[in-house]
Coordinates of C-alpha atoms in Angstrom, one line a residue:
Chain A
X59 CA 61.1 8.6 12.6
X60 CA 59.4 7.7 16.4
X61 CA 61.6 9.4 18.7
X62 CA 63.6 12.4 20.5
X63 CA 60.3 14.6 19.9
X64 CA 59.5 13.6 23.5
X65 CA 60.9 16.9 25.4
X66 CA 64.3 15.7 25.5
X67 CA 67.7 16.9 24.3
X68 CA 69.9 14.0 23.7
X69 CA 69.6 10.2 24.5
X70 CA 72.4 10.5 27.1
X71 CA 70.1 13.1 29.2
X72 CA 67.2 10.2 28.9
X73 CA 69.1 8.0 30.9
X74 CA 70.0 10.7 33.8
X75 CA 67.7 10.0 36.4
X76 CA 64.6 7.6 36.7
X77 CA 62.3 10.4 35.9
X78 CA 63.5 11.2 32.5
X79 CA 64.0 7.8 31.9
X80 CA 60.3 7.5 32.4
X81 CA 59.2 10.5 30.6
X82 CA 60.9 9.4 27.6
X83 CA 59.8 6.2 27.4
X84 CA 56.1 7.2 27.9
X85 CA 56.3 9.8 25.5
X86 CA 57.6 7.5 22.7
X87 CA 54.6 7.3 20.2
X88 CA 52.1 4.8 20.3
X89 CA 52.1 1.6 17.9
X90 CA 49.3 1.5 15.3
X91 CA 48.1 -1.8 16.2
X92 CA 46.0 -2.5 13.0
X93 CA 48.7 -0.8 10.7
X94 CA 51.8 -3.0 12.2
X95 CA 49.6 -6.0 12.0
X96 CA 48.5 -5.2 8.3
X97 CA 52.3 -4.1 7.5
X98 CA 53.7 -7.6 8.9
X99 CA 50.7 -9.3 6.4
X100 CA 51.5 -7.3 3.6
X101 CA 55.2 -7.8 3.7
X102 CA 54.7 -11.4 4.4
X103 CA 52.9 -12.1 1.0
X104 CA 56.2 -11.4 -1.0
X105 CA 57.0 -14.0 -3.3
X106 CA 60.9 -14.9 -2.9
X107 CA 61.9 -17.4 -5.9
X108 CA 65.0 -18.9 -7.5
X109 CA 68.4 -17.5 -6.6
X110 CA 67.0 -14.8 -4.2
X111 CA 65.6 -18.1 -2.4
X112 CA 68.7 -19.9 -2.3
X113 CA 70.4 -16.8 -1.3
X114 CA 67.5 -16.2 1.6
X115 CA 67.9 -20.0 2.6
X116 CA 71.8 -20.2 3.0
X117 CA 71.7 -16.3 4.9
X118 CA 68.3 -17.8 7.1
X119 CA 71.1 -20.9 8.1
X120 CA 73.7 -18.6 8.7
X121 CA 71.6 -16.7 11.0
X122 CA 70.4 -19.8 13.7
X123 CA 71.4 -19.7 16.9
X124 CA 70.7 -23.4 17.1
X125 CA 69.1 -24.0 20.7
X126 CA 68.4 -26.7 23.3
X127 CA 66.7 -25.2 26.5
X128 CA 65.0 -28.1 28.0
X129 CA 65.2 -29.6 31.5
X130 CA 66.4 -32.5 30.0
X131 CA 69.3 -31.3 28.2
X132 CA 72.2 -33.4 28.4
X133 CA 75.8 -33.3 27.4
X134 CA 75.3 -35.8 25.0
X135 CA 72.4 -33.9 23.4
X136 CA 74.5 -30.5 23.2
X137 CA 77.5 -32.5 21.6
X138 CA 74.9 -34.1 19.2
X139 CA 73.4 -30.1 18.5
X140 CA 77.2 -28.8 18.0
X141 CA 78.0 -31.5 15.3
X142 CA 74.8 -30.4 14.2
X143 CA 75.8 -26.7 14.2
X144 CA 79.2 -27.1 12.6
X145 CA 77.8 -29.3 9.8
X146 CA 74.4 -29.1 9.3
X147 CA 73.8 -31.1 6.4
X148 CA 76.2 -34.3 6.5
X149 CA 75.1 -34.9 2.9
X150 CA 75.9 -31.2 1.7
X151 CA 79.3 -29.5 2.4
X152 CA 78.0 -26.4 0.8
X153 CA 75.3 -26.0 3.4
X154 CA 76.6 -23.0 5.8
X155 CA 77.2 -23.4 9.5
X156 CA 75.0 -21.5 11.9
X157 CA 75.7 -18.6 13.7
X158 CA 75.7 -20.1 17.5
X159 CA 74.7 -22.7 19.8
X160 CA 72.5 -21.4 22.7
X161 CA 72.3 -23.7 25.8
X162 CA 71.5 -23.3 29.1
X163 CA 75.1 -21.8 31.5
X164 CA 75.9 -25.3 32.8
X165 CA 76.3 -26.9 29.6
X166 CA 78.4 -23.9 28.1
X167 CA 81.8 -25.7 28.7
X168 CA 80.5 -28.9 26.7
X169 CA 79.6 -26.6 23.8
X170 CA 82.3 -25.2 24.1
X171 CA 84.7 -28.0 24.0
X172 CA 82.7 -29.5 21.1
X173 CA 82.8 -26.1 18.9
X174 CA 86.6 -25.4 19.6
X175 CA 88.2 -24.7 16.5
X176 CA 85.1 -23.5 14.6
X177 CA 83.6 -20.4 14.0
X178 CA 80.2 -21.1 15.7
X179 CA 79.9 -19.3 18.6
X180 CA 78.4 -20.4 22.2
X181 CA 75.8 -18.5 23.5
X182 CA 74.1 -18.9 26.9
X183 CA 70.6 -18.0 28.4
X184 CA 71.2 -16.5 32.0
X185 CA 69.6 -14.2 34.7
X186 CA 67.3 -17.2 36.1
X187 CA 66.2 -17.7 32.7
X188 CA 63.3 -18.0 31.7
X189 CA 61.4 -16.2 34.6
X190 CA 63.8 -13.6 35.7
X191 CA 63.0 -13.9 39.2
X192 CA 65.7 -13.7 41.6
X193 CA 67.6 -11.4 43.3
X194 CA 70.3 -9.1 41.2
X195 CA 73.2 -11.0 42.9
X196 CA 72.1 -14.4 41.6
X197 CA 71.4 -13.1 38.5
X198 CA 74.8 -11.3 38.0
X199 CA 76.6 -14.5 39.3
X200 CA 74.6 -16.4 36.8
X201 CA 76.3 -14.5 33.8
X202 CA 79.5 -14.4 35.1
X203 CA 79.6 -18.2 35.3
X204 CA 78.2 -18.2 32.0
X205 CA 81.0 -16.3 30.9
X206 CA 83.6 -17.9 32.8
X207 CA 83.0 -21.2 30.9
X208 CA 83.2 -19.6 27.8
X209 CA 80.0 -18.1 26.3
X210 CA 80.5 -15.7 23.7
X211 CA 77.1 -14.1 24.0
X212 CA 74.8 -14.1 26.9
X213 CA 70.7 -13.9 26.5
X214 CA 69.1 -12.3 29.4
X215 CA 65.6 -11.8 30.7
X216 CA 64.3 -8.7 31.5
X217 CA 62.5 -8.4 34.8
X218 CA 58.7 -8.3 33.1
X219 CA 57.2 -7.6 36.7
X220 CA 59.0 -4.7 37.1
X221 CA 58.6 -3.1 33.8
X222 CA 55.2 -3.8 33.7
X223 CA 54.7 -2.1 37.5
X224 CA 56.4 0.9 35.7
X225 CA 59.7 0.8 37.9
X226 CA 61.8 1.3 34.4
X227 CA 64.8 2.2 36.4
X228 CA 65.0 -0.7 38.1
X229 CA 64.7 -2.7 34.8
X230 CA 67.4 -0.1 32.9
X231 CA 70.0 -0.6 36.1
X232 CA 69.8 -4.6 36.0
X233 CA 70.5 -4.7 32.3
X234 CA 73.3 -2.1 33.0
X235 CA 74.4 -4.5 35.7
X236 CA 74.4 -7.5 33.7
X237 CA 76.1 -5.8 30.7
X238 CA 79.0 -5.1 33.0
X239 CA 79.0 -8.6 34.3
X240 CA 79.2 -10.0 30.8
X241 CA 82.3 -8.3 29.8
X242 CA 83.1 -8.7 26.3
X243 CA 80.5 -11.1 25.7
X244 CA 77.7 -10.2 23.4
X245 CA 74.5 -9.1 25.4
X246 CA 71.0 -10.3 24.1
X247 CA 68.2 -8.5 26.2
X248 CA 65.2 -10.9 26.0
X249 CA 62.0 -8.8 26.3
X250 CA 59.5 -11.8 26.3
X251 CA 56.9 -9.9 24.1
X252 CA 54.4 -12.5 25.0
X253 CA 54.1 -11.2 28.3
X254 CA 54.5 -7.4 27.4
X255 CA 50.8 -7.6 26.2
X256 CA 50.9 -4.5 24.3
X257 CA 53.0 -3.5 21.1
X258 CA 53.5 0.3 23.2
X259 CA 55.4 -1.8 25.8
X260 CA 57.3 -3.5 23.4
X261 CA 58.2 -0.6 21.9
X262 CA 59.6 1.0 25.1
X263 CA 60.9 -1.9 26.2
X264 CA 63.1 -2.4 23.2
X265 CA 64.2 1.4 23.8
X266 CA 64.9 0.7 27.3
X267 CA 67.1 -2.6 26.5
X268 CA 69.0 -0.3 23.6
X269 CA 69.6 2.4 26.3
X270 CA 70.8 -0.1 28.8
X271 CA 73.3 -1.4 26.7
X272 CA 71.8 -4.2 24.7
X273 CA 73.7 -5.5 21.6
X274 CA 70.4 -7.4 20.5
X275 CA 67.0 -7.5 21.7
X276 CA 65.3 -10.7 21.6
X277 CA 61.6 -11.2 21.1
X278 CA 61.2 -14.4 24.0
X279 CA 62.6 -16.8 25.9
X280 CA 60.5 -19.6 23.5
X281 CA 58.2 -20.8 27.0
X282 CA 55.8 -18.3 26.7
X283 CA 53.0 -18.5 24.1
X284 CA 52.6 -16.6 21.8
X285 CA 56.4 -16.4 21.0
X286 CA 58.0 -14.3 18.2
X287 CA 55.4 -12.7 15.8
X288 CA 55.8 -10.9 12.6
X289 CA 54.5 -7.7 14.3
X290 CA 56.2 -7.8 17.3
X291 CA 59.2 -8.2 15.2
X292 CA 58.5 -5.2 13.2
X293 CA 58.2 -3.0 16.1
X294 CA 61.3 -3.8 17.2
X295 CA 63.3 -3.8 13.9
X296 CA 61.7 -0.3 13.8
X297 CA 63.0 0.6 16.9
X298 CA 66.3 -0.6 16.2
X299 CA 66.2 1.4 12.7
X300 CA 65.2 4.6 14.7
X301 CA 68.1 3.8 17.6
X302 CA 70.4 3.8 14.6
X303 CA 69.1 7.0 12.9
X304 CA 69.7 8.8 16.4
X305 CA 72.9 7.4 17.6
X306 CA 74.8 5.7 14.6
X307 CA 74.8 2.5 16.5
X308 CA 73.7 -0.7 14.9
X309 CA 71.5 -3.1 17.6
X310 CA 70.4 -6.7 16.6
X311 CA 67.1 -8.2 16.8
X312 CA 66.6 -12.1 17.3
X313 CA 62.9 -13.4 17.2
X314 CA 62.9 -16.6 19.0
X315 CA 60.5 -19.5 19.7
X316 CA 57.6 -20.5 17.2
X317 CA 59.3 -20.1 14.1
X318 CA 59.5 -23.6 12.1
X319 CA 59.6 -23.1 8.6
X320 CA 61.9 -21.8 5.8
X321 CA 58.6 -19.9 4.3
X322 CA 58.4 -18.3 7.9
X323 CA 62.2 -17.3 8.2
X324 CA 61.9 -15.8 4.6
X325 CA 59.0 -13.7 5.7
X326 CA 61.3 -12.5 8.5
X327 CA 63.8 -11.6 6.2
X328 CA 61.6 -9.7 3.8
X329 CA 60.4 -8.0 6.8
X330 CA 64.1 -7.1 8.2
X331 CA 65.3 -6.2 4.6
X332 CA 62.0 -3.7 4.1
X333 CA 62.3 -2.0 7.9
X334 CA 65.8 -2.1 9.5
X335 CA 67.3 -2.3 5.6
X336 CA 69.9 -4.7 4.1
X337 CA 72.5 -3.6 6.6
X338 CA 70.5 -6.0 9.0
X339 CA 70.7 -9.0 6.6
X340 CA 73.8 -10.4 8.5
X341 CA 73.9 -12.8 11.1
X342 CA 76.0 -9.8 13.2
X343 CA 72.6 -8.0 13.4
X344 CA 70.2 -10.4 12.9
X345 CA 69.1 -14.1 14.3
X346 CA 66.8 -16.7 14.7
X347 CA 66.3 -18.6 17.9
X348 CA 65.3 -21.9 16.6
X349 CA 65.8 -25.6 16.4
X350 CA 63.6 -27.5 14.2
X351 CA 63.4 -24.7 11.7
X352 CA 67.2 -25.4 10.7
X353 CA 65.7 -28.9 9.3
X354 CA 63.2 -27.3 7.2
X355 CA 65.7 -25.2 5.7
X356 CA 68.0 -27.9 4.6
X357 CA 65.0 -29.8 3.5
X358 CA 64.0 -26.6 1.1
X359 CA 67.9 -26.2 0.1
X360 CA 67.8 -30.0 -0.7
X361 CA 64.7 -29.4 -3.0
X362 CA 66.4 -26.4 -4.7
X363 CA 69.7 -28.3 -5.5
X364 CA 68.2 -31.9 -6.5
X365 CA 64.5 -30.6 -7.9
X366 CA 63.0 -33.3 -6.3
X367 CA 61.1 -32.8 -2.6
X368 CA 63.4 -34.4 0.4
X369 CA 61.6 -35.9 3.1
X370 CA 62.4 -35.4 7.1
X371 CA 63.8 -39.0 7.1
X372 CA 67.0 -38.0 5.6
X373 CA 67.6 -35.2 8.1
X374 CA 69.1 -35.5 11.6
X375 CA 66.7 -35.4 14.7
X376 CA 66.8 -32.5 16.9
Chain B
X50 CA 1.7 -1.3 -7.3
X51 CA 5.1 -3.0 -8.7
X52 CA 4.7 -6.0 -10.9
X53 CA 6.3 -9.3 -8.6
X54 CA 10.0 -10.1 -9.5
X55 CA 10.6 -13.3 -11.4
X56 CA 12.8 -14.9 -8.6
X57 CA 9.6 -14.7 -6.7
X58 CA 7.7 -17.2 -8.6
X59 CA 8.1 -20.8 -7.7
X60 CA 10.6 -23.1 -9.9
X61 CA 13.0 -20.0 -10.4
X62 CA 15.2 -19.6 -7.4
X63 CA 18.9 -19.1 -8.5
X64 CA 20.7 -22.3 -8.1
X65 CA 23.4 -22.3 -5.4
X66 CA 26.3 -24.0 -7.8
X67 CA 28.6 -26.2 -6.0
X68 CA 32.6 -25.2 -5.7
X69 CA 34.5 -28.3 -6.1
X70 CA 37.7 -28.2 -4.2
X71 CA 40.9 -30.4 -3.2
X72 CA 40.8 -32.1 0.3
X73 CA 43.8 -31.8 1.6
X74 CA 44.5 -32.7 5.6
X75 CA 40.8 -32.7 6.1
X76 CA 40.4 -29.2 4.5
X77 CA 38.9 -28.2 1.3
X78 CA 41.5 -25.8 -0.4
X79 CA 41.3 -24.3 -3.5
X80 CA 44.6 -25.1 -5.2
X81 CA 47.5 -23.3 -4.5
X82 CA 47.9 -22.4 -7.7
X83 CA 44.4 -20.9 -8.2
X84 CA 44.0 -23.0 -11.2
X85 CA 40.4 -24.6 -12.5
X86 CA 39.7 -27.0 -15.5
X87 CA 36.6 -27.5 -17.0
X88 CA 34.9 -30.7 -16.2
X89 CA 32.5 -31.9 -18.7
X90 CA 30.1 -34.7 -18.9
X91 CA 30.4 -37.9 -21.0
X92 CA 28.5 -36.1 -24.1
X93 CA 31.2 -33.1 -23.6
X94 CA 28.5 -30.6 -22.4
X95 CA 29.9 -28.3 -19.1
X96 CA 29.7 -29.7 -15.9
X97 CA 31.5 -28.1 -13.6
X98 CA 34.8 -26.3 -12.8
X99 CA 37.3 -28.3 -10.8
X100 CA 40.3 -27.4 -8.9
X101 CA 43.9 -28.5 -11.2
X102 CA 46.0 -29.4 -8.2
X103 CA 49.8 -28.5 -8.6
X104 CA 53.2 -29.6 -7.3
X105 CA 52.8 -27.6 -4.4
X106 CA 49.1 -29.1 -3.6
X107 CA 50.9 -32.3 -4.0
X108 CA 53.6 -31.0 -1.4
X109 CA 51.2 -30.0 1.4
X110 CA 49.3 -33.2 0.8
X111 CA 52.1 -35.4 1.2
X112 CA 53.1 -33.6 4.6
X113 CA 49.5 -33.7 5.6
X114 CA 49.5 -37.8 5.2
X115 CA 52.9 -38.2 6.9
X116 CA 51.3 -36.0 10.0
X117 CA 48.5 -38.2 9.5
X118 CA 50.4 -41.7 9.6
X119 CA 51.6 -42.2 13.1
X120 CA 48.3 -42.1 14.6
X121 CA 46.5 -43.9 11.8
X122 CA 48.8 -46.5 11.6
X123 CA 48.6 -46.7 15.5
X124 CA 45.0 -47.0 15.8
X125 CA 43.7 -50.6 16.3
X126 CA 42.9 -52.7 13.2
X127 CA 39.5 -53.1 14.7
X128 CA 38.8 -49.3 14.8
X129 CA 40.3 -48.8 11.2
X130 CA 37.7 -51.3 10.3
X131 CA 35.0 -49.7 12.1
X132 CA 36.1 -47.0 10.2
X133 CA 35.9 -47.9 7.1
X134 CA 32.4 -49.6 7.7
X135 CA 31.3 -45.8 8.7
X136 CA 32.5 -44.9 5.1
X137 CA 30.2 -47.2 3.6
X138 CA 27.5 -45.8 5.8
X139 CA 27.9 -42.2 4.8
X140 CA 28.3 -43.3 1.4
X141 CA 25.0 -44.7 1.6
X142 CA 23.3 -41.7 2.4
X143 CA 24.7 -40.0 -0.5
X144 CA 23.6 -42.8 -2.9
X145 CA 21.9 -40.3 -5.5
X146 CA 24.3 -37.8 -5.5
X147 CA 27.2 -40.3 -6.3
X148 CA 24.8 -42.5 -8.6
X149 CA 24.0 -38.9 -10.5
X150 CA 27.9 -37.8 -10.8
X151 CA 28.8 -41.6 -11.8
X152 CA 26.1 -41.4 -14.4
X153 CA 27.0 -37.8 -15.9
X154 CA 30.8 -38.5 -15.9
X155 CA 30.9 -41.8 -17.2
X156 CA 27.8 -41.8 -19.7
X157 CA 26.1 -44.6 -17.8
X158 CA 22.5 -44.9 -17.4
X159 CA 21.2 -44.1 -13.9
X160 CA 20.7 -47.8 -13.0
X161 CA 23.9 -48.8 -14.3
X162 CA 25.3 -46.1 -12.2
X163 CA 23.7 -47.0 -9.4
X164 CA 25.2 -50.2 -9.4
X165 CA 28.2 -49.0 -9.5
X166 CA 27.5 -47.0 -6.6
X167 CA 26.2 -50.0 -4.9
X168 CA 29.7 -52.1 -5.6
X169 CA 31.6 -49.2 -4.6
X170 CA 29.7 -49.2 -1.0
X171 CA 30.4 -52.5 -0.8
X172 CA 34.0 -52.6 -1.7
X173 CA 34.3 -50.4 1.4
X174 CA 32.8 -52.7 3.4
X175 CA 34.6 -55.9 2.2
X176 CA 37.9 -54.3 3.0
X177 CA 36.7 -53.1 5.9
X178 CA 36.2 -56.5 6.9
X179 CA 40.2 -57.0 6.3
X180 CA 41.4 -54.7 8.7
X181 CA 41.5 -57.4 11.9
X182 CA 41.9 -60.3 9.6
X183 CA 44.9 -59.5 7.7
X184 CA 47.7 -60.2 10.6
X185 CA 46.4 -63.6 10.4
X186 CA 46.3 -64.4 6.8
X187 CA 50.0 -62.8 5.6
X188 CA 51.7 -62.8 9.2
X189 CA 52.8 -66.0 10.5
X190 CA 54.8 -67.7 13.2
X191 CA 57.9 -69.4 12.1
X192 CA 59.4 -72.6 13.1
X193 CA 63.4 -71.5 13.6
X194 CA 66.5 -73.8 14.7
X195 CA 66.7 -71.8 18.0
X196 CA 65.3 -71.0 21.4
X197 CA 63.1 -68.7 19.8
X198 CA 59.4 -67.5 19.3
X199 CA 59.8 -66.4 15.5
X200 CA 56.6 -64.2 14.1
X201 CA 56.2 -61.7 11.1
X202 CA 53.7 -59.0 11.6
X203 CA 52.1 -57.1 8.8
X204 CA 52.7 -53.2 9.4
X205 CA 51.8 -50.1 7.4
X206 CA 54.5 -48.8 4.9
X207 CA 53.8 -45.1 5.1
X208 CA 52.5 -42.5 2.3
X209 CA 51.2 -43.8 -0.6
X210 CA 50.3 -41.9 -3.2
X211 CA 47.8 -43.4 -5.8
X212 CA 47.3 -42.2 -9.6
X213 CA 43.3 -43.3 -9.7
X214 CA 41.8 -45.0 -13.0
X215 CA 41.1 -42.4 -15.5
X216 CA 37.8 -44.5 -16.5
X217 CA 36.1 -45.9 -13.4
X218 CA 36.0 -42.5 -11.3
X219 CA 34.0 -44.1 -8.2
X220 CA 34.7 -47.6 -8.2
X221 CA 38.5 -47.5 -9.4
X222 CA 38.9 -44.7 -7.3
X223 CA 37.6 -46.9 -4.2
X224 CA 39.3 -50.0 -5.3
X225 CA 42.7 -48.4 -5.1
X226 CA 42.0 -45.7 -1.7
X227 CA 40.4 -48.5 0.5
X228 CA 43.5 -51.2 0.2
X229 CA 45.9 -48.6 1.2
X230 CA 44.5 -47.1 4.3
X231 CA 42.7 -50.5 5.7
X232 CA 46.3 -51.7 6.7
X233 CA 47.4 -47.9 8.2
X234 CA 48.7 -46.5 5.5
X235 CA 47.8 -42.8 4.6
X236 CA 47.1 -41.5 1.1
X237 CA 47.5 -38.9 -1.5
X238 CA 45.1 -39.6 -4.4
X239 CA 45.1 -38.0 -8.0
X240 CA 41.5 -38.4 -9.2
X241 CA 40.3 -39.1 -12.9
X242 CA 41.0 -36.1 -14.8
X243 CA 38.4 -35.7 -16.9
X244 CA 35.7 -37.5 -14.3
X245 CA 36.5 -35.9 -10.8
X246 CA 33.1 -35.5 -9.4
X247 CA 32.8 -38.5 -7.6
X248 CA 36.1 -38.4 -5.7
X249 CA 35.2 -34.7 -4.7
X250 CA 32.5 -36.1 -2.9
X251 CA 34.2 -38.8 -1.8
X252 CA 36.1 -36.4 -0.1
X253 CA 33.3 -35.0 1.3
X254 CA 32.6 -38.2 2.5
X255 CA 36.0 -38.9 4.2
X256 CA 35.3 -35.4 6.1
X257 CA 32.4 -36.5 7.6
X258 CA 32.7 -40.1 8.5
X259 CA 35.4 -40.7 11.7
X260 CA 38.5 -40.9 9.1
X261 CA 41.2 -38.3 10.6
X262 CA 42.4 -35.5 8.7
X263 CA 45.1 -36.2 6.1
X264 CA 44.7 -39.9 6.3
X265 CA 42.9 -39.6 2.8
X266 CA 44.0 -36.7 0.6
X267 CA 42.3 -35.9 -2.7
X268 CA 43.6 -33.8 -5.4
X269 CA 41.8 -33.0 -8.8
X270 CA 43.9 -32.4 -12.0
X271 CA 46.5 -33.9 -14.1
X272 CA 48.2 -37.5 -12.8
X273 CA 50.6 -36.5 -15.4
X274 CA 51.4 -33.3 -14.2
X275 CA 51.6 -34.1 -10.2
X276 CA 52.9 -37.6 -10.4
X277 CA 56.4 -37.0 -11.2
X278 CA 56.5 -34.9 -7.7
X279 CA 54.9 -37.7 -6.0
X280 CA 56.9 -40.5 -7.8
X281 CA 60.5 -38.8 -6.9
X282 CA 59.2 -37.1 -3.7
X283 CA 61.3 -38.9 -0.6
X284 CA 58.8 -39.2 1.8
X285 CA 56.0 -41.0 0.0
X286 CA 56.9 -44.8 0.5
X287 CA 54.5 -46.4 -2.3
X288 CA 52.8 -45.4 -5.3
X289 CA 49.9 -46.8 -7.4
X290 CA 50.5 -45.9 -11.2
X291 CA 47.0 -47.2 -12.3
X292 CA 45.7 -44.0 -13.7
X293 CA 48.6 -43.4 -16.2
X294 CA 47.7 -45.0 -19.4
X295 CA 51.3 -44.1 -21.5
X296 CA 53.5 -46.8 -21.3
X297 CA 56.3 -44.6 -21.3
X298 CA 55.2 -42.3 -18.9
X299 CA 54.7 -45.1 -16.3
X300 CA 58.0 -46.0 -16.9
X301 CA 59.6 -42.9 -16.4
X302 CA 57.6 -42.7 -12.9
X303 CA 58.8 -45.9 -12.0
X304 CA 62.4 -44.7 -12.6
X305 CA 61.9 -41.7 -10.6
X306 CA 60.4 -44.0 -7.7
X307 CA 63.7 -45.8 -7.7
X308 CA 65.4 -43.1 -5.6
X309 CA 63.9 -43.9 -2.4
X310 CA 63.0 -47.5 -3.3
X311 CA 59.1 -46.6 -3.3
X312 CA 56.9 -49.7 -3.7
X313 CA 55.5 -49.7 -7.3
X314 CA 52.6 -50.7 -8.5
X315 CA 52.6 -50.8 -12.2
X316 CA 49.3 -50.1 -14.7
X317 CA 47.7 -53.0 -15.5
X318 CA 44.3 -53.7 -17.5
X319 CA 41.8 -54.3 -14.3
X320 CA 38.0 -55.2 -14.2
X321 CA 37.0 -53.6 -11.1
X322 CA 33.5 -55.2 -10.7
X323 CA 35.7 -58.6 -10.1
X324 CA 36.6 -59.5 -6.6
X325 CA 39.9 -57.7 -6.0
X326 CA 41.7 -60.4 -4.1
X327 CA 44.9 -59.9 -1.5
X328 CA 47.2 -58.1 -4.2
X329 CA 46.7 -54.8 -3.8
X330 CA 46.2 -54.8 0.0
X331 CA 49.3 -56.9 0.6
X332 CA 51.5 -54.4 -1.5
X333 CA 51.7 -51.5 1.0
X334 CA 52.9 -54.0 3.9
X335 CA 56.1 -54.0 5.5
X336 CA 56.7 -57.6 7.0
X337 CA 58.1 -57.0 10.6
X338 CA 59.9 -60.4 12.0
X339 CA 60.5 -60.6 15.6
X340 CA 62.8 -63.2 17.4
X341 CA 62.1 -63.4 20.7
X342 CA 64.2 -65.7 23.1
X343 CA 62.8 -68.7 25.0
X344 CA 63.5 -70.8 27.6
X345 CA 66.3 -69.2 28.7

């Protein structure tokens, strides 16, 4: 447990004023950087084989938010991505569907139309993604547009400038406002850990986002390097675990960016199981933001099924 | 007064033994499996411990070779030729090392071993010369019954797996790698099992002679163990089975290669000292024919 020993009675009090919020966030215990990195490195040496590997590969596929967030995205590309989301391996109908397709707000309608009748959700980034540099009114409207177009999930970015300069109240209010604008849509809050610099900041931002009403906390936009790393995800998983112990609520975690191989994905799953617990081994509570990861998972899956190594020529291009 | 330690005397310094490793993607890793095996000289005396490559090393090597393929095949033929000449140059500088390894591994006298190294270096030079002449010889412009300028060009086929000869550890190895890479293919080679040392040194030559990492990958170990994984690998485009001595095993590997229509070169009696001719060179090519409209 890392929480609630900073002089507050309950989490409701914490958010009653900016002063208290700041005192709570700054009172969170610091992250042992060397310890977190060593723990992540140790967990990634676990060997996952045979049936456990087959389970992990399928689970990882079901956890993918298949993402395309490029200036060059076209409706055609989004349609192709949706087809892949629903039937990842055209040659193998036993391959599961991915969790969601993640696009820019203007392409939500295209994706929604393409995915009609399937269980694959549509996620949209919003709030002046990826920098988050515009007024609250614009961000709220951006979110409303995405939801109106049919987005089931909204991935918002926090105002890193405000966070780094200590204006936690501003960040909190913004997340709360987007939470309201998003309505029933699932809200994922992108911390952009690559810009937060320290693990202490990652822990504070995680708590801030959860207190403000996030359903998911997400590492990065994928536009900043470093994107998702194992130690950062470890710190966030510890935060959701501790938040669960304090409140009973389950908050999801989504590492995004830089996860390209099945091996990496399995390392994350091991860490989820060991840190947050088996409850989080579920697409409702853990997601991968990725695009090229899917092909590698499918290739590993084919290797397990056929006994020989497949090549990238046999899978669709992203 | 303390007596002088034995190691201070001249001629008794502690030898620095070489660690023999694999060559994958321009780096020298140990086998992923952690295994090594004892290499004896031709008289059965201990020579070295070499890494014993596993199927996962082969998998990593194929990934490295595929990654290197675009860049290597995209270079001009002239440039690839220059790189092959450079390999010959760097080998020349290691002549003594190669000679002693060939002599120990194959049980030759040092003068015969030197002749083998000379022949190997000459073979690189010979193939280097072919780099920018291949298209003229095997390409063609084709008369067709229509208003087209029609021509055929040789292009590299992709990743070539080579199970190198078991007996000829340097000249044989050179003679199977050079014809594959000169036209722009990338290679995963499994060395002779009992005579891997010249192959390890050839890897060190590759690393220091302008050959991009991943173009040549050298695994030491058993062709019978690694071969089936390379033969059934769908990202390998061709396979040379010359290091497989058992005909049944060669047949099985050929059958496994059929899955993705690999180009297969069957094992045969070969005299490596003979002039090689073009058969290996043309084995790993795809002929691209272009119909270019004219007079319209």
